[in-house]
Amino acid sequence: ALNRMRTDKVLHYEVETPSGKTAGTIFRSKRKINWRFETVNGSNFLNTGFAHNRGSSWQLLPKNGQRFHKEHTVLGNDQKKNWILSDLELPVQSKRAFKLGSLKKTSGGKSSKSSKQKASTSPPNSEKGEFKKRLQFLKGLRDKKLIDDAEYKYKKMELLKQFP
């Protein structure tokens, strides 16, 4: 449906999940789809240019056929780390393959155990529950190889400072 979207239209989206809100905009230009994220799992994107300030608690990782949007400025090209450009004609996974893949993840194994473990943790309103929730999220990012071990350790130390 997105490849049929008119170039003068912008789609604003907001998805609320137990992990938090994910929001942004999607639009089309020059045979590309633009995905600009403002919030992921309740955490806003902070566009800071300072090396000492790590900025956001999340980072997009472009996959094959994707790249960051580049903005041309007086100082040179600036990559927007919350803005992904992707070809309009990306390969689509069949519905059957998707259903089989999702069944494998939910039947037995780690996935069902982790959902039971999440249910047994203290309520998210308490500090301990919030800490466990954030730590689980970090572990999930590391397990999916979305962050490396160094980033995981750094973010874990930040969490420990926030929740003494």
Short mmCIF file of C-alpha atoms in Angstrom, two decimals, residues 28-155:
data_model
loop_
_atom_site.label_atom_id
_atom_site.label_comp_id
_atom_site.label_asym_id
_atom_site.label_seq_id
_atom_site.Cartn_x
_atom_site.Cartn_y
_atom_site.Cartn_z
CA ARG A 28 7.31 8.85 -0.57
CA SER A 29 9.78 10.63 -2.86
CA LYS A 30 11.74 9.69 -5.99
CA ARG A 31 11.01 5.93 -5.89
CA LYS A 32 11.96 5.84 -2.21
CA ILE A 33 10.01 5.42 1.02
CA ASN A 34 11.09 7.73 3.85
CA TRP A 35 10.68 6.43 7.43
CA ARG A 36 11.34 9.15 9.99
CA PHE A 37 11.10 7.99 13.61
CA GLU A 38 10.49 10.45 16.44
CA THR A 39 9.88 8.01 19.30
CA VAL A 40 10.69 4.31 19.71
CA ASN A 41 9.28 2.36 22.67
CA GLY A 42 8.54 5.62 24.51
CA SER A 43 12.04 7.05 24.07
CA ASN A 44 12.41 10.26 22.01
CA PHE A 45 15.15 10.70 19.43
CA LEU A 46 17.69 13.28 20.54
CA ASN A 47 19.73 14.67 17.67
CA THR A 48 22.88 15.82 19.40
CA GLY A 49 26.11 16.47 17.58
CA PHE A 50 28.30 16.25 20.66
CA ALA A 51 30.46 13.13 20.91
CA HIS A 52 30.45 13.18 24.73
CA ASN A 53 26.65 13.22 24.86
CA ARG A 54 25.38 9.87 23.57
CA GLY A 55 21.97 11.35 22.75
CA SER A 56 19.11 8.91 22.25
CA SER A 57 18.73 5.57 23.94
CA TRP A 58 18.00 3.96 20.57
CA GLN A 59 19.65 3.86 17.17
CA LEU A 60 18.36 2.71 13.79
CA LEU A 61 20.44 0.21 11.84
CA PRO A 62 19.81 0.32 8.07
CA LYS A 63 19.53 -3.10 6.42
CA ASN A 64 20.22 -4.07 2.78
CA GLY A 65 18.61 -1.60 0.40
CA GLN A 66 18.28 1.04 3.13
CA ARG A 67 20.36 4.07 4.12
CA PHE A 68 20.19 7.13 6.33
CA HIS A 69 18.81 10.37 4.87
CA LYS A 70 21.58 12.90 4.17
CA GLU A 71 20.99 16.60 4.58
CA HIS A 72 23.32 18.95 2.74
CA THR A 73 24.46 21.83 4.95
CA VAL A 74 27.12 24.52 4.80
CA LEU A 75 29.38 22.30 6.92
CA GLY A 76 28.89 19.25 4.68
CA ASN A 77 26.57 16.27 4.63
CA ASP A 78 24.72 15.45 7.83
CA GLN A 79 23.24 11.95 8.20
CA LYS A 80 19.90 11.90 10.00
CA LYS A 81 20.13 8.85 12.28
CA ASN A 82 16.35 8.71 12.80
CA TRP A 83 15.48 8.83 9.09
CA ILE A 84 15.73 5.76 6.84
CA LEU A 85 15.40 5.77 3.05
CA SER A 86 14.34 2.52 1.43
CA ASP A 87 13.49 1.40 -2.10
CA LEU A 88 9.77 1.28 -2.88
CA GLU A 89 10.04 -2.23 -4.32
CA LEU A 90 11.35 -4.20 -1.35
CA PRO A 91 10.99 -7.99 -1.35
CA VAL A 92 7.84 -9.06 0.49
CA GLN A 93 7.75 -12.12 2.72
CA SER A 94 4.82 -14.40 1.93
CA LYS A 95 1.98 -14.57 4.43
CA ARG A 96 2.52 -18.30 4.88
CA ALA A 97 6.23 -17.89 5.70
CA PHE A 98 5.36 -15.11 8.12
CA LYS A 99 2.76 -17.25 9.90
CA LEU A 100 5.13 -20.21 10.14
CA GLY A 101 7.90 -17.99 11.50
CA SER A 102 5.64 -16.43 14.11
CA LEU A 103 4.36 -19.86 15.19
CA LYS A 104 7.91 -21.07 15.78
CA LYS A 105 8.65 -18.08 17.98
CA THR A 106 5.57 -18.41 20.15
CA SER A 107 5.43 -22.18 20.61
CA GLY A 108 7.61 -23.26 23.55
CA GLY A 109 11.26 -22.27 23.80
CA LYS A 110 12.59 -18.96 25.03
CA SER A 111 9.74 -16.76 23.81
CA SER A 112 7.00 -18.31 25.92
CA LYS A 113 9.27 -18.45 28.97
CA SER A 114 10.23 -14.81 28.65
CA SER A 115 6.56 -13.77 28.46
CA LYS A 116 5.85 -15.78 31.64
CA GLN A 117 8.84 -14.16 33.32
CA LYS A 118 7.61 -10.70 32.36
CA ALA A 119 4.19 -11.46 33.84
CA SER A 120 5.75 -12.56 37.13
CA THR A 121 7.77 -9.35 37.62
CA SER A 122 6.56 -6.62 39.93
CA PRO A 123 4.21 -3.96 38.54
CA PRO A 124 5.83 -1.50 36.10
CA ASN A 125 4.90 1.40 38.42
CA SER A 126 7.52 0.36 40.96
CA GLU A 127 11.15 1.26 40.39
CA LYS A 128 12.24 -2.37 40.56
CA GLY A 129 9.69 -3.35 37.93
CA GLU A 130 10.69 -0.47 35.68
CA PHE A 131 14.38 -1.39 36.05
CA LYS A 132 13.69 -5.03 35.14
CA LYS A 133 11.55 -3.97 32.18
CA ARG A 134 14.30 -1.73 30.79
CA LEU A 135 17.00 -4.34 31.42
CA GLN A 136 14.91 -7.00 29.58
CA PHE A 137 14.51 -4.56 26.69
CA LEU A 138 18.29 -4.02 26.53
CA LYS A 139 18.93 -7.77 26.64
CA GLY A 140 16.46 -8.23 23.80
CA LEU A 141 18.28 -5.65 21.69
CA ARG A 142 21.60 -7.40 22.36
CA ASP A 143 20.17 -10.86 21.63
CA LYS A 144 18.77 -9.61 18.30
CA LYS A 145 22.22 -8.09 17.58
CA LEU A 146 20.73 -4.60 17.33
CA ILE A 147 23.35 -3.37 19.81
CA ASP A 148 26.78 -4.79 20.54
CA ASP A 149 28.14 -5.91 23.92
CA ALA A 150 29.92 -2.60 24.56
CA GLU A 151 26.71 -0.60 24.00
CA TYR A 152 24.81 -3.09 26.18
CA LYS A 153 27.29 -2.66 29.04
CA TYR A 154 27.22 1.13 28.71
CA LYS A 155 23.41 1.31 28.75
#
